[in-house]
Short mmCIF file of C-alpha atoms in Angstrom, two decimals:
data_model
loop_
_atom_site.label_atom_id
_atom_site.label_comp_id
_atom_site.label_asym_id
_atom_site.label_seq_id
_atom_site.Cartn_x
_atom_site.Cartn_y
_atom_site.Cartn_z
CA GLN A 9 6.95 -83.22 -36.40
CA VAL A 10 3.70 -84.84 -35.31
CA GLN A 11 3.67 -88.58 -35.96
CA LEU A 12 1.22 -91.36 -35.21
CA VAL A 13 2.36 -94.90 -35.96
CA GLU A 14 -0.02 -97.84 -35.77
CA SER A 15 1.04 -101.44 -35.28
CA GLY A 16 -0.36 -104.81 -34.28
CA GLY A 17 -2.46 -105.66 -37.29
CA GLY A 18 -2.52 -109.09 -38.85
CA VAL A 19 -4.64 -112.07 -39.80
CA VAL A 20 -6.90 -113.56 -37.14
CA GLN A 21 -9.65 -116.16 -37.17
CA PRO A 22 -13.27 -115.23 -36.45
CA GLY A 23 -13.80 -115.09 -32.71
CA GLY A 24 -10.16 -114.27 -32.09
CA SER A 25 -8.49 -111.26 -30.51
CA LEU A 26 -5.96 -108.66 -31.56
CA ARG A 27 -4.42 -105.65 -29.87
CA LEU A 28 -3.57 -102.60 -31.93
CA SER A 29 -1.20 -99.89 -30.80
CA CYS A 30 -0.71 -96.28 -31.84
CA THR A 31 2.56 -94.64 -30.81
CA ALA A 32 2.70 -90.85 -30.83
CA SER A 33 5.62 -88.47 -31.14
CA GLY A 34 6.30 -84.82 -31.86
CA PHE A 35 3.60 -83.41 -29.59
CA ASN A 36 2.42 -83.51 -25.98
CA PHE A 37 0.39 -86.72 -26.08
CA ASN A 38 -1.08 -85.99 -22.61
CA ASN A 39 -3.04 -83.04 -24.01
CA TYR A 40 -4.89 -84.72 -26.86
CA GLY A 41 -7.82 -87.02 -27.30
CA ILE A 42 -7.30 -89.72 -29.91
CA HIS A 43 -9.71 -91.54 -32.20
CA TRP A 44 -9.65 -94.86 -34.04
CA VAL A 45 -11.13 -94.88 -37.55
CA ARG A 46 -11.35 -97.91 -39.83
CA GLN A 47 -11.80 -98.49 -43.53
CA ALA A 48 -12.94 -101.81 -44.94
CA PRO A 49 -11.42 -102.76 -48.31
CA ALA A 50 -12.73 -100.44 -51.06
CA LYS A 51 -15.17 -98.85 -48.60
CA GLY A 52 -15.53 -95.53 -46.83
CA LEU A 53 -14.34 -94.28 -43.47
CA GLU A 54 -15.99 -95.47 -40.26
CA TRP A 55 -15.32 -93.94 -36.86
CA VAL A 56 -14.68 -96.66 -34.26
CA ALA A 57 -13.69 -95.24 -30.86
CA PHE A 58 -12.42 -92.24 -28.93
CA ILE A 59 -10.53 -91.68 -25.69
CA ARG A 60 -10.14 -88.37 -23.89
CA HIS A 61 -6.65 -87.01 -23.22
CA ASP A 62 -6.72 -88.28 -19.63
CA GLY A 63 -8.57 -91.52 -20.37
CA SER A 64 -11.62 -90.46 -18.38
CA ILE A 65 -14.09 -90.57 -21.29
CA LYS A 66 -14.40 -93.27 -23.94
CA TYR A 67 -16.87 -93.63 -26.80
CA TYR A 68 -17.50 -96.49 -29.22
CA VAL A 69 -19.52 -97.09 -32.35
CA ASP A 70 -22.41 -99.43 -31.58
CA SER A 71 -21.05 -102.28 -33.70
CA VAL A 72 -17.96 -102.70 -31.49
CA LYS A 73 -19.41 -101.98 -28.04
CA GLY A 74 -18.67 -104.82 -25.66
CA ARG A 75 -16.01 -106.26 -27.98
CA PHE A 76 -13.43 -103.47 -28.36
CA THR A 77 -11.69 -101.54 -25.57
CA ILE A 78 -9.73 -98.35 -26.08
CA SER A 79 -7.03 -97.37 -23.58
CA ARG A 80 -3.94 -95.24 -23.32
CA ASP A 81 -0.65 -95.02 -21.44
CA ASN A 82 0.41 -91.39 -21.35
CA SER A 83 3.77 -92.31 -19.79
CA LYS A 84 4.58 -94.24 -22.98
CA ASN A 85 2.76 -92.00 -25.50
CA THR A 86 0.78 -95.02 -26.57
CA LEU A 87 -2.85 -95.71 -27.43
CA SER A 88 -4.28 -99.22 -27.64
CA LEU A 89 -7.33 -100.90 -29.10
CA GLN A 90 -8.05 -104.33 -27.68
CA MET A 91 -10.30 -106.17 -30.14
CA ASN A 92 -12.07 -109.33 -28.98
CA SER A 93 -14.68 -111.59 -30.60
CA LEU A 94 -13.54 -110.44 -34.00
CA ARG A 95 -15.86 -110.90 -36.97
CA PRO A 96 -15.18 -110.91 -40.72
CA ASP A 97 -16.83 -107.49 -41.00
CA ASP A 98 -14.12 -106.07 -38.70
CA THR A 99 -11.66 -106.58 -41.56
CA ALA A 100 -10.27 -103.13 -42.32
CA MET A 101 -7.36 -100.75 -42.22
CA TYR A 102 -7.34 -99.18 -38.76
CA TYR A 103 -6.13 -95.59 -38.35
CA CYS A 104 -5.51 -93.56 -35.22
CA ALA A 105 -6.14 -89.84 -35.54
CA ARG A 106 -5.54 -86.88 -33.27
CA LYS A 107 -8.45 -84.79 -32.04
CA LYS A 108 -8.18 -81.05 -32.43
CA ILE A 109 -10.66 -78.33 -31.45
CA ALA A 110 -11.05 -75.15 -33.48
CA LYS A 111 -10.35 -72.15 -31.25
CA ASP A 112 -13.29 -70.04 -32.37
CA ILE A 113 -16.43 -72.18 -32.47
CA LYS A 114 -15.04 -75.32 -30.84
CA VAL A 115 -15.57 -77.60 -33.82
CA GLU A 116 -13.76 -80.91 -33.41
CA TYR A 117 -11.73 -82.34 -36.26
CA PHE A 118 -8.92 -84.83 -36.91
CA ASP A 119 -5.72 -83.00 -37.80
CA TYR A 120 -3.16 -85.81 -37.94
CA TRP A 121 -3.58 -89.44 -38.95
CA GLY A 122 -1.30 -92.45 -38.81
CA GLN A 123 -0.59 -94.59 -41.87
CA GLY A 124 -2.83 -97.40 -40.64
CA THR A 125 -2.51 -101.07 -39.72
CA LEU A 126 -4.42 -103.80 -41.55
CA VAL A 127 -6.63 -106.26 -39.70
CA THR A 128 -7.95 -109.28 -41.58
CA VAL A 129 -10.49 -111.57 -39.94
CA SER A 130 -10.72 -114.80 -41.89
CA SER A 131 -10.69 -118.53 -41.38
CA ASP B 28 -27.68 -90.48 -35.32
CA ILE B 29 -27.03 -87.70 -37.80
CA GLN B 30 -26.59 -88.98 -41.35
CA MET B 31 -24.37 -87.31 -43.92
CA THR B 32 -25.22 -87.71 -47.59
CA GLN B 33 -22.54 -86.81 -50.11
CA ALA B 34 -23.14 -86.14 -53.78
CA PRO B 35 -22.10 -87.18 -56.27
CA SER B 36 -20.60 -90.53 -55.30
CA SER B 37 -18.21 -90.24 -58.24
CA LEU B 38 -17.25 -87.44 -60.57
CA SER B 39 -15.18 -87.21 -63.74
CA ALA B 40 -13.36 -83.96 -64.42
CA SER B 41 -10.36 -82.51 -66.20
CA VAL B 42 -7.38 -80.50 -65.06
CA GLY B 43 -8.41 -76.88 -64.72
CA ASP B 44 -12.09 -77.64 -64.07
CA ARG B 45 -14.02 -76.15 -61.18
CA VAL B 46 -15.49 -78.95 -59.08
CA THR B 47 -18.12 -78.88 -56.35
CA ILE B 48 -18.95 -81.70 -53.96
CA THR B 49 -21.94 -81.44 -51.68
CA CYS B 50 -22.78 -82.91 -48.30
CA ARG B 51 -26.20 -82.78 -46.69
CA ALA B 52 -26.81 -83.46 -43.01
CA SER B 53 -30.02 -85.12 -41.82
CA GLN B 54 -30.44 -82.30 -39.29
CA SER B 55 -28.77 -78.99 -38.60
CA ILE B 56 -25.12 -79.28 -37.61
CA SER B 57 -24.30 -75.56 -37.59
CA SER B 58 -20.73 -75.41 -38.97
CA TYR B 59 -19.57 -78.69 -37.45
CA ILE B 60 -18.38 -80.20 -40.69
CA ASN B 61 -14.91 -81.10 -41.91
CA TRP B 62 -13.58 -82.29 -45.26
CA TYR B 63 -10.81 -84.82 -45.90
CA GLN B 64 -8.95 -85.98 -48.98
CA GLN B 65 -7.73 -89.55 -49.36
CA LYS B 66 -5.48 -90.86 -52.08
CA PRO B 67 -5.12 -94.60 -52.79
CA GLY B 68 -2.93 -96.34 -50.23
CA GLU B 69 -2.70 -93.25 -48.03
CA ALA B 70 -4.31 -92.01 -44.84
CA PRO B 71 -6.95 -89.30 -45.05
CA LYS B 72 -5.72 -85.72 -44.96
CA LEU B 73 -7.60 -82.79 -43.45
CA LEU B 74 -8.49 -80.06 -45.96
CA ILE B 75 -11.21 -77.92 -44.38
CA TYR B 76 -12.51 -77.68 -40.81
CA SER B 77 -15.45 -75.79 -39.34
CA ALA B 78 -17.11 -75.74 -42.77
CA SER B 79 -14.84 -73.08 -44.28
CA SER B 80 -11.48 -72.89 -42.48
CA LEU B 81 -8.56 -73.98 -44.61
CA GLN B 82 -6.11 -76.26 -42.84
CA SER B 83 -2.54 -74.97 -42.79
CA GLY B 84 -0.59 -76.04 -45.86
CA VAL B 85 -3.65 -76.82 -47.99
CA PRO B 86 -3.72 -74.95 -51.32
CA SER B 87 -6.12 -72.03 -51.58
CA ARG B 88 -7.92 -73.60 -54.57
CA PHE B 89 -9.79 -75.66 -51.94
CA SER B 90 -12.67 -73.93 -50.19
CA GLY B 91 -15.68 -74.89 -48.11
CA SER B 92 -19.00 -73.25 -47.47
CA GLY B 93 -22.40 -73.80 -45.92
CA SER B 94 -24.13 -73.89 -42.60
CA GLY B 95 -27.01 -75.81 -41.10
CA THR B 96 -27.66 -78.83 -43.30
CA ASP B 97 -26.11 -78.07 -46.70
CA PHE B 98 -22.40 -77.81 -47.36
CA THR B 99 -20.05 -77.69 -50.31
CA LEU B 100 -16.40 -78.38 -50.98
CA THR B 101 -15.12 -76.54 -54.05
CA ILE B 102 -11.88 -77.00 -55.95
CA SER B 103 -11.49 -73.88 -58.07
CA SER B 104 -9.07 -75.25 -60.66
CA LEU B 105 -8.33 -78.98 -60.56
CA GLN B 106 -4.71 -80.03 -60.46
CA PRO B 107 -3.41 -83.53 -61.28
CA GLU B 108 -2.70 -84.22 -57.60
CA ASP B 109 -6.34 -83.52 -56.66
CA PHE B 110 -7.70 -86.75 -58.13
CA ALA B 111 -8.67 -88.60 -54.97
CA THR B 112 -11.65 -89.48 -52.78
CA TYR B 113 -13.20 -86.78 -50.62
CA TYR B 114 -15.13 -87.28 -47.39
CA CYS B 115 -17.22 -84.97 -45.26
CA GLN B 116 -17.46 -85.53 -41.50
CA GLN B 117 -19.86 -84.21 -38.88
CA THR B 118 -18.75 -83.61 -35.30
CA PHE B 119 -21.85 -81.75 -34.07
CA SER B 120 -23.53 -84.64 -32.30
CA ILE B 121 -21.11 -87.24 -30.96
CA PRO B 122 -20.93 -90.11 -30.48
CA PRO B 123 -20.98 -91.35 -33.13
CA ILE B 124 -18.84 -89.31 -35.50
CA ILE B 125 -20.23 -89.83 -38.98
CA PHE B 126 -18.46 -89.59 -42.31
CA GLY B 127 -20.15 -89.15 -45.64
CA GLN B 128 -19.88 -92.08 -47.99
CA GLY B 129 -17.21 -90.39 -50.09
CA THR B 130 -16.90 -88.81 -53.52
CA ARG B 131 -14.40 -90.33 -55.92
CA LEU B 132 -12.94 -87.71 -58.23
CA GLU B 133 -11.62 -89.27 -61.41
CA PHE B 134 -9.81 -88.01 -64.46
CA LYS B 135 -12.08 -87.53 -67.47
#
Protein backbone atom coordinates (compact mmCIF):
# COMPACT_ATOMS: atom_id res chain seq x y z
CA GLN A 1 0.00 0.00 0.00
CA VAL A 2 1.04 3.61 -0.50
CA GLN A 3 3.16 4.91 2.36
CA LEU A 4 4.96 8.17 3.02
CA VAL A 5 7.18 8.30 6.10
CA GLU A 6 8.73 11.54 7.30
CA SER A 7 11.82 11.77 9.49
CA GLY A 8 14.46 14.23 10.59
CA GLY A 9 12.47 16.49 12.86
CA GLY A 10 13.76 17.71 16.19
CA VAL A 11 14.63 20.71 18.30
CA VAL A 12 16.90 23.35 16.79
CA GLN A 13 17.96 26.83 17.84
CA PRO A 14 16.90 29.92 15.89
CA GLY A 15 19.22 30.39 12.94
CA GLY A 16 19.99 26.68 12.80
CA SER A 17 19.41 24.09 10.10
CA LEU A 18 17.54 20.83 9.78
CA ARG A 19 17.01 18.36 6.96
CA LEU A 20 13.72 16.52 6.72
CA SER A 21 13.22 13.36 4.69
CA CYS A 22 10.16 11.67 3.26
CA THR A 23 10.55 8.04 2.20
CA ALA A 24 7.96 6.62 -0.18
CA SER A 25 6.85 3.06 -0.81
CA GLY A 26 4.02 1.18 -2.46
CA PHE A 27 3.92 3.24 -5.64
CA ASN A 28 6.13 4.40 -8.50
CA PHE A 29 7.77 7.40 -6.83
CA ASN A 30 9.26 8.55 -10.18
CA ASN A 31 5.77 9.38 -11.49
CA TYR A 32 4.52 11.68 -8.75
CA GLY A 33 5.07 15.22 -7.62
CA ILE A 34 5.29 15.64 -3.86
CA HIS A 35 4.37 18.52 -1.57
CA TRP A 36 5.43 19.58 1.92
CA VAL A 37 2.68 20.97 4.17
CA ARG A 38 3.16 22.19 7.73
CA GLN A 39 0.93 22.81 10.71
CA ALA A 40 1.97 25.00 13.60
CA PRO A 41 0.72 23.88 17.03
CA ALA A 42 -3.07 24.31 17.27
CA LYS A 43 -3.11 26.07 13.89
CA GLY A 44 -4.29 25.29 10.38
CA LEU A 45 -2.57 23.75 7.39
CA GLU A 46 0.01 25.73 5.42
CA TRP A 47 1.45 24.58 2.10
CA VAL A 48 5.25 24.92 2.08
CA ALA A 49 6.83 23.53 -1.09
CA PHE A 50 6.39 21.31 -4.14
CA ILE A 51 8.69 19.36 -6.44
CA ARG A 52 7.73 17.87 -9.79
CA HIS A 53 8.14 14.14 -10.36
CA ASP A 54 11.43 14.64 -12.19
CA GLY A 55 12.69 17.48 -10.00
CA SER A 56 12.54 20.00 -12.84
CA ILE A 57 10.01 22.34 -11.19
CA LYS A 58 10.00 23.55 -7.59
CA TYR A 59 7.67 25.98 -5.83
CA TYR A 60 7.84 27.53 -2.37
CA VAL A 61 5.62 29.63 -0.15
CA ASP A 62 7.02 33.15 0.12
CA SER A 63 7.89 32.83 3.81
CA VAL A 64 10.46 30.07 3.16
CA LYS A 65 11.94 31.21 -0.16
CA GLY A 66 15.70 31.49 0.08
CA ARG A 67 15.79 29.47 3.32
CA PHE A 68 14.26 26.09 2.39
CA THR A 69 15.26 23.81 -0.48
CA ILE A 70 13.22 20.88 -1.70
CA SER A 71 14.93 18.02 -3.55
CA ARG A 72 14.41 14.38 -4.40
CA ASP A 73 16.37 11.22 -5.16
CA ASN A 74 14.20 9.00 -7.31
CA SER A 75 16.74 6.16 -7.10
CA LYS A 76 16.11 6.04 -3.33
CA ASN A 77 12.39 6.97 -3.34
CA THR A 78 13.25 9.86 -1.07
CA LEU A 79 12.22 13.50 -0.83
CA SER A 80 14.13 16.04 1.24
CA LEU A 81 13.53 19.48 2.69
CA GLN A 82 16.67 21.34 3.68
CA MET A 83 15.70 24.06 6.14
CA ASN A 84 18.22 26.81 6.91
CA SER A 85 18.02 30.02 8.95
CA LEU A 86 15.20 28.55 10.97
CA ARG A 87 12.91 30.87 12.91
CA PRO A 88 10.54 30.22 15.83
CA ASP A 89 7.58 30.61 13.47
CA ASP A 90 8.85 27.59 11.49
CA THR A 91 7.88 25.44 14.47
CA ALA A 92 5.34 22.95 13.15
CA MET A 93 4.50 19.41 12.21
CA TYR A 94 5.77 18.87 8.67
CA TYR A 95 3.89 16.50 6.36
CA CYS A 96 4.77 15.24 2.90
CA ALA A 97 1.83 14.57 0.61
CA ARG A 98 1.49 13.00 -2.82
CA LYS A 99 0.16 15.03 -5.72
CA LYS A 100 -2.62 13.50 -7.77
CA ILE A 101 -4.45 14.91 -10.79
CA ALA A 102 -8.12 14.19 -11.43
CA LYS A 103 -8.50 12.51 -14.82
CA ASP A 104 -11.45 14.56 -16.02
CA ILE A 105 -10.84 18.24 -15.30
CA LYS A 106 -7.21 18.01 -14.17
CA VAL A 107 -7.81 19.27 -10.65
CA GLU A 108 -4.79 18.70 -8.41
CA TYR A 109 -5.23 17.26 -4.94
CA PHE A 110 -3.25 15.47 -2.23
CA ASP A 111 -4.31 11.83 -2.02
CA TYR A 112 -1.82 10.38 0.47
CA TRP A 113 -0.11 12.01 3.44
CA GLY A 114 2.63 10.89 5.78
CA GLN A 115 2.21 10.94 9.56
CA GLY A 116 4.41 14.01 9.95
CA THR A 117 7.64 14.96 11.69
CA LEU A 118 7.79 17.68 14.34
CA VAL A 119 10.19 20.61 14.06
CA THR A 120 10.66 22.86 17.07
CA VAL A 121 12.71 26.05 16.75
CA SER A 122 13.55 27.35 20.19
CA SER A 123 16.48 28.59 22.22
CA ASP B 1 -3.01 35.04 -4.07
CA ILE B 2 -6.44 33.47 -3.88
CA GLN B 3 -7.87 33.48 -0.36
CA MET B 4 -10.20 30.81 0.97
CA THR B 5 -12.64 31.73 3.72
CA GLN B 6 -14.30 28.89 5.60
CA ALA B 7 -17.40 29.22 7.73
CA PRO B 8 -18.12 28.58 10.46
CA SER B 9 -14.77 28.32 12.24
CA SER B 10 -16.37 25.96 14.75
CA LEU B 11 -19.64 24.10 14.89
CA SER B 12 -21.42 22.06 17.54
CA ALA B 13 -23.67 19.24 16.38
CA SER B 14 -25.12 15.91 17.44
CA VAL B 15 -24.97 12.43 16.00
CA GLY B 16 -27.50 12.17 13.20
CA ASP B 17 -27.46 15.89 12.36
CA ARG B 18 -27.02 17.21 8.85
CA VAL B 19 -24.03 19.56 8.77
CA THR B 20 -22.89 22.01 6.12
CA ILE B 21 -19.52 23.76 5.97
CA THR B 22 -18.91 26.50 3.45
CA CYS B 23 -15.81 27.79 1.73
CA ARG B 24 -15.67 30.97 -0.32
CA ALA B 25 -12.85 31.79 -2.72
CA SER B 26 -11.71 35.38 -3.27
CA GLN B 27 -12.04 34.83 -7.03
CA SER B 28 -13.43 32.13 -9.27
CA ILE B 29 -11.63 28.80 -8.97
CA SER B 30 -13.98 26.76 -11.18
CA SER B 31 -14.12 23.35 -9.45
CA TYR B 32 -10.53 23.38 -8.20
CA ILE B 33 -11.39 22.77 -4.58
CA ASN B 34 -10.72 19.81 -2.32
CA TRP B 35 -11.85 18.94 1.20
CA TYR B 36 -9.84 17.21 3.93
CA GLN B 37 -10.67 15.84 7.35
CA GLN B 38 -8.16 15.91 10.20
CA LYS B 39 -8.54 14.23 13.55
CA PRO B 40 -6.35 15.16 16.54
CA GLY B 41 -2.86 13.70 16.27
CA GLU B 42 -3.44 12.45 12.75
CA ALA B 43 -2.53 13.55 9.24
CA PRO B 44 -5.20 15.11 7.05
CA LYS B 45 -7.29 12.73 4.98
CA LEU B 46 -8.76 13.50 1.56
CA LEU B 47 -12.57 13.40 1.45
CA ILE B 48 -13.67 15.23 -1.70
CA TYR B 49 -11.72 16.39 -4.77
CA SER B 50 -12.77 18.52 -7.73
CA ALA B 51 -15.56 20.04 -5.62
CA SER B 52 -17.84 17.00 -5.70
CA SER B 53 -15.90 13.79 -6.37
CA LEU B 54 -15.86 11.40 -3.44
CA GLN B 55 -12.47 9.88 -2.72
CA SER B 56 -12.42 6.09 -2.76
CA GLY B 57 -13.28 4.61 0.61
CA VAL B 58 -14.96 7.73 1.97
CA PRO B 59 -18.53 7.15 3.21
CA SER B 60 -21.32 8.42 0.98
CA ARG B 61 -22.73 10.63 3.76
CA PHE B 62 -20.00 13.10 2.73
CA SER B 63 -20.73 15.22 -0.33
CA GLY B 64 -19.41 18.39 -1.92
CA SER B 65 -20.95 20.96 -4.21
CA GLY B 66 -20.37 24.34 -5.76
CA SER B 67 -18.49 26.02 -8.54
CA GLY B 68 -16.87 29.38 -9.07
CA THR B 69 -16.46 31.02 -5.68
CA ASP B 70 -18.90 29.29 -3.31
CA PHE B 71 -18.59 25.71 -2.14
CA THR B 72 -20.08 23.44 0.48
CA LEU B 73 -19.14 20.24 2.25
CA THR B 74 -22.17 18.40 3.62
CA ILE B 75 -22.33 15.51 6.04
CA SER B 76 -25.82 14.07 5.69
CA SER B 77 -26.02 12.25 9.03
CA LEU B 78 -23.20 12.82 11.50
CA GLN B 79 -21.50 9.78 12.94
CA PRO B 80 -19.31 9.75 16.08
CA GLU B 81 -16.16 9.33 13.98
CA ASP B 82 -16.92 12.52 12.01
CA PHE B 83 -16.04 14.89 14.85
CA ALA B 84 -12.86 16.44 13.49
CA THR B 85 -11.52 19.55 11.76
CA TYR B 86 -12.30 20.10 8.10
CA TYR B 87 -10.26 22.10 5.60
CA CYS B 88 -10.92 23.28 2.08
CA GLN B 89 -8.04 23.72 -0.37
CA GLN B 90 -7.78 25.54 -3.68
CA THR B 91 -5.48 24.30 -6.44
CA PHE B 92 -6.71 26.58 -9.24
CA SER B 93 -3.94 29.15 -9.07
CA ILE B 94 -0.62 27.77 -7.84
CA PRO B 95 1.72 28.58 -6.31
CA PRO B 96 0.77 29.04 -3.59
CA ILE B 97 -1.70 26.32 -2.66
CA ILE B 98 -4.06 27.80 -0.10
CA PHE B 99 -6.05 26.04 2.59
CA GLY B 100 -9.04 27.46 4.37
CA GLN B 101 -8.56 28.20 8.03
CA GLY B 102 -10.47 25.10 9.10
CA THR B 103 -13.81 24.26 10.67
CA ARG B 104 -13.76 22.42 13.98
CA LEU B 105 -16.77 20.14 14.33
CA GLU B 106 -17.52 19.42 17.97
CA PHE B 107 -20.01 17.27 19.81
CA LYS B 108 -22.96 19.23 21.19
